[in-house]
XYZ file of C-alpha atoms in Angstrom:
210
model
C -68.878 92.309 -20.756
C -67.931 88.812 -19.639
C -64.730 87.881 -17.728
C -63.126 84.408 -17.826
C -61.052 83.197 -14.869
C -58.814 80.165 -15.289
C -57.551 78.499 -12.086
C -54.986 75.714 -12.165
C -53.813 73.773 -9.155
C -50.772 71.602 -9.630
C -49.931 69.144 -6.883
C -46.348 69.281 -5.754
C -46.278 65.632 -4.748
C -45.777 62.937 -7.399
C -48.944 60.984 -7.923
C -51.325 63.972 -7.738
C -53.037 65.214 -10.886
C -54.118 68.690 -11.893
C -57.562 70.212 -11.397
C -58.810 72.832 -13.853
C -62.009 74.804 -13.490
C -63.221 77.591 -15.755
C -65.680 80.029 -14.186
C -67.625 82.689 -16.042
C -68.872 85.649 -14.062
C -70.538 88.879 -14.902
C -69.238 92.379 -14.646
C -70.740 92.589 -11.162
C -67.837 90.418 -10.009
C -69.012 87.160 -8.435
C -66.334 85.145 -6.555
C -64.301 82.576 -8.457
C -64.653 78.997 -7.111
C -61.489 77.164 -6.108
C -60.302 74.477 -8.462
C -60.823 70.868 -7.451
C -57.983 68.336 -7.493
C -57.831 64.668 -8.315
C -55.704 62.276 -6.300
C -53.786 59.384 -7.778
C -51.842 56.563 -6.133
C -49.011 57.832 -3.954
C -45.648 56.084 -3.586
C -44.903 55.925 0.141
C -41.312 56.268 1.343
C -39.755 53.346 3.207
C -40.429 53.421 6.908
C -37.706 53.237 9.530
C -38.809 49.713 10.377
C -38.371 48.615 6.760
C -34.899 50.129 6.645
C -33.844 48.387 9.877
C -34.396 44.917 8.431
C -31.810 45.349 5.688
C -29.101 42.714 6.130
C -25.837 43.938 7.570
C -22.628 43.798 5.608
C -19.153 43.045 6.885
C -18.287 46.737 6.458
C -21.146 47.793 8.758
C -20.408 45.214 11.465
C -18.253 46.075 14.480
C -17.212 42.422 14.839
C -14.013 41.464 12.967
C -13.668 38.244 10.987
C -17.368 37.477 11.269
C -17.101 35.156 8.282
C -14.564 33.007 10.188
C -12.318 32.780 7.147
C -9.190 33.653 9.149
C -8.001 31.246 11.848
C -5.330 31.773 14.469
C -4.345 28.366 15.788
C -7.502 26.547 16.908
C -9.922 29.475 16.843
C -11.131 32.121 14.387
C -8.886 35.182 14.524
C -10.240 37.756 16.998
C -12.460 35.210 18.788
C -12.067 33.087 21.935
C -13.119 29.503 22.640
C -13.962 27.785 25.913
C -12.353 24.456 25.025
C -10.384 24.527 21.745
C -11.018 20.845 21.061
C -14.775 21.497 20.990
C -14.593 24.263 18.361
C -13.310 23.299 14.923
C -13.162 24.696 11.415
C -15.798 23.349 9.041
C -16.031 23.454 5.252
C -19.834 23.375 5.503
C -20.012 27.174 5.274
C -22.998 29.403 4.642
C -20.748 32.065 3.123
C -17.156 31.729 1.933
C -15.169 28.557 2.566
C -15.024 28.230 6.359
C -17.440 28.045 9.264
C -17.294 27.032 12.939
C -18.490 23.614 14.065
C -19.150 22.711 17.696
C -18.201 19.158 18.618
C -20.302 16.946 20.873
C -19.099 16.809 24.478
C -19.951 15.500 27.938
C -22.682 17.258 29.984
C -20.171 19.360 31.934
C -18.150 20.518 28.910
C -19.452 23.451 26.896
C -18.287 24.298 23.394
C -18.414 28.104 23.143
C -17.264 30.701 20.640
C -16.941 34.196 22.133
C -16.219 37.740 21.021
C -15.582 40.247 23.831
C -16.477 43.773 22.760
C -13.724 46.377 22.916
C -14.055 50.080 23.846
C -13.600 51.088 20.207
C -16.678 49.036 19.269
C -18.727 51.740 21.060
C -21.687 49.576 22.090
C -22.167 50.864 25.661
C -25.423 52.781 25.978
C -26.458 51.643 22.497
C -28.951 49.302 20.882
C -27.334 46.569 18.810
C -28.622 44.044 16.309
C -26.829 40.692 16.100
C -27.181 38.210 13.265
C -25.362 34.893 13.059
C -26.187 32.188 10.563
C -26.665 28.844 12.257
C -27.366 25.245 11.324
C -28.296 22.569 13.857
C -29.757 19.092 13.542
C -31.595 18.996 16.877
C -33.869 21.445 18.743
C -32.408 23.491 21.615
C -28.885 22.480 20.610
C -27.429 25.728 19.211
C -27.743 29.159 20.858
C -26.523 32.679 20.009
C -26.500 35.219 22.846
C -25.432 38.670 23.985
C -24.365 38.734 27.646
C -23.198 41.442 30.045
C -22.918 42.143 33.770
C -24.844 45.027 35.354
C -24.666 45.753 39.097
C -23.211 42.310 39.679
C -26.030 40.527 37.851
C -25.576 38.652 34.575
C -28.034 39.608 31.824
C -28.595 37.768 28.549
C -30.608 38.053 25.334
C -30.483 34.959 23.150
C -31.855 33.043 20.179
C -32.106 29.255 19.842
C -31.941 27.429 16.511
C -35.087 25.392 15.655
C -32.961 22.311 14.993
C -34.318 21.407 11.561
C -30.899 20.942 9.934
C -31.222 24.068 7.763
C -29.420 27.413 7.824
C -31.316 30.118 9.719
C -30.495 33.721 10.618
C -30.282 33.780 14.414
C -31.139 37.392 15.275
C -30.694 38.947 18.706
C -31.595 42.537 19.628
C -30.184 44.004 22.820
C -29.785 47.391 24.482
C -26.461 47.609 26.311
C -26.776 49.909 29.361
C -24.113 52.581 29.689
C -23.333 51.438 33.239
C -22.390 47.823 32.501
C -19.005 46.329 33.313
C -17.194 47.220 30.046
C -15.264 43.974 29.970
C -18.356 41.822 30.411
C -20.145 42.509 27.112
C -19.739 39.397 24.988
C -21.263 37.783 21.910
C -21.517 34.022 22.311
C -22.437 31.071 20.172
C -22.554 27.763 21.972
C -23.683 24.190 21.782
C -25.560 22.826 24.768
C -23.676 19.896 26.290
C -24.926 16.337 26.517
C -27.013 16.526 23.325
C -26.437 14.656 20.076
C -26.431 16.277 16.651
C -24.407 18.750 14.601
C -24.138 22.505 15.217
C -22.439 25.028 12.896
C -22.308 28.850 12.800
C -21.118 31.322 10.180
C -21.332 34.969 9.102
C -21.671 36.870 12.386
C -22.506 40.576 12.237
C -23.172 43.151 14.963
C -24.596 46.530 13.967
C -25.058 49.502 16.297
C -28.636 50.630 15.677
C -28.562 53.834 17.774
């Protein structure tokens, strides 16, 4: 008398095939061999690094009015300027209808746009990712930075525009220590003084990574 054993292995992961092996054994009862499997191409899930590079949206950002569409007097609403005359609204926008242009000034006069983080922004002890679109016509002219004071010492992480006259995403990653002076954490965009050329920023976003 002959006995037929049918073994089927079905892979639980998409991309794996099925292996089928039929084994004939005698009445004495030899062991049945395990079925072999065939492997196809697997679809890998996105890694955390891939997910982190997704562009931020205004809804995700903790910074208000990052598109600079709303103005309150001589500055974007919710933002501060060092010298109002050196920061002006521009129609040369990357997104929407308005952007911020920094005017040329003497070597001792800095045109700065600043956002001071508030307690409700919850960035202390967190890693943040900053993106601001920038356009500058000269190298080392336009800078975006995160600054804070820790134990009486000023710390800064920044990004400088290449100065090729095109729009570029100016990305800055920073980890804000929990022990910093809460009122010192600031996002800045500024034009270096004493240099010729045009400098414009638009679409600022700040996302808390963790």
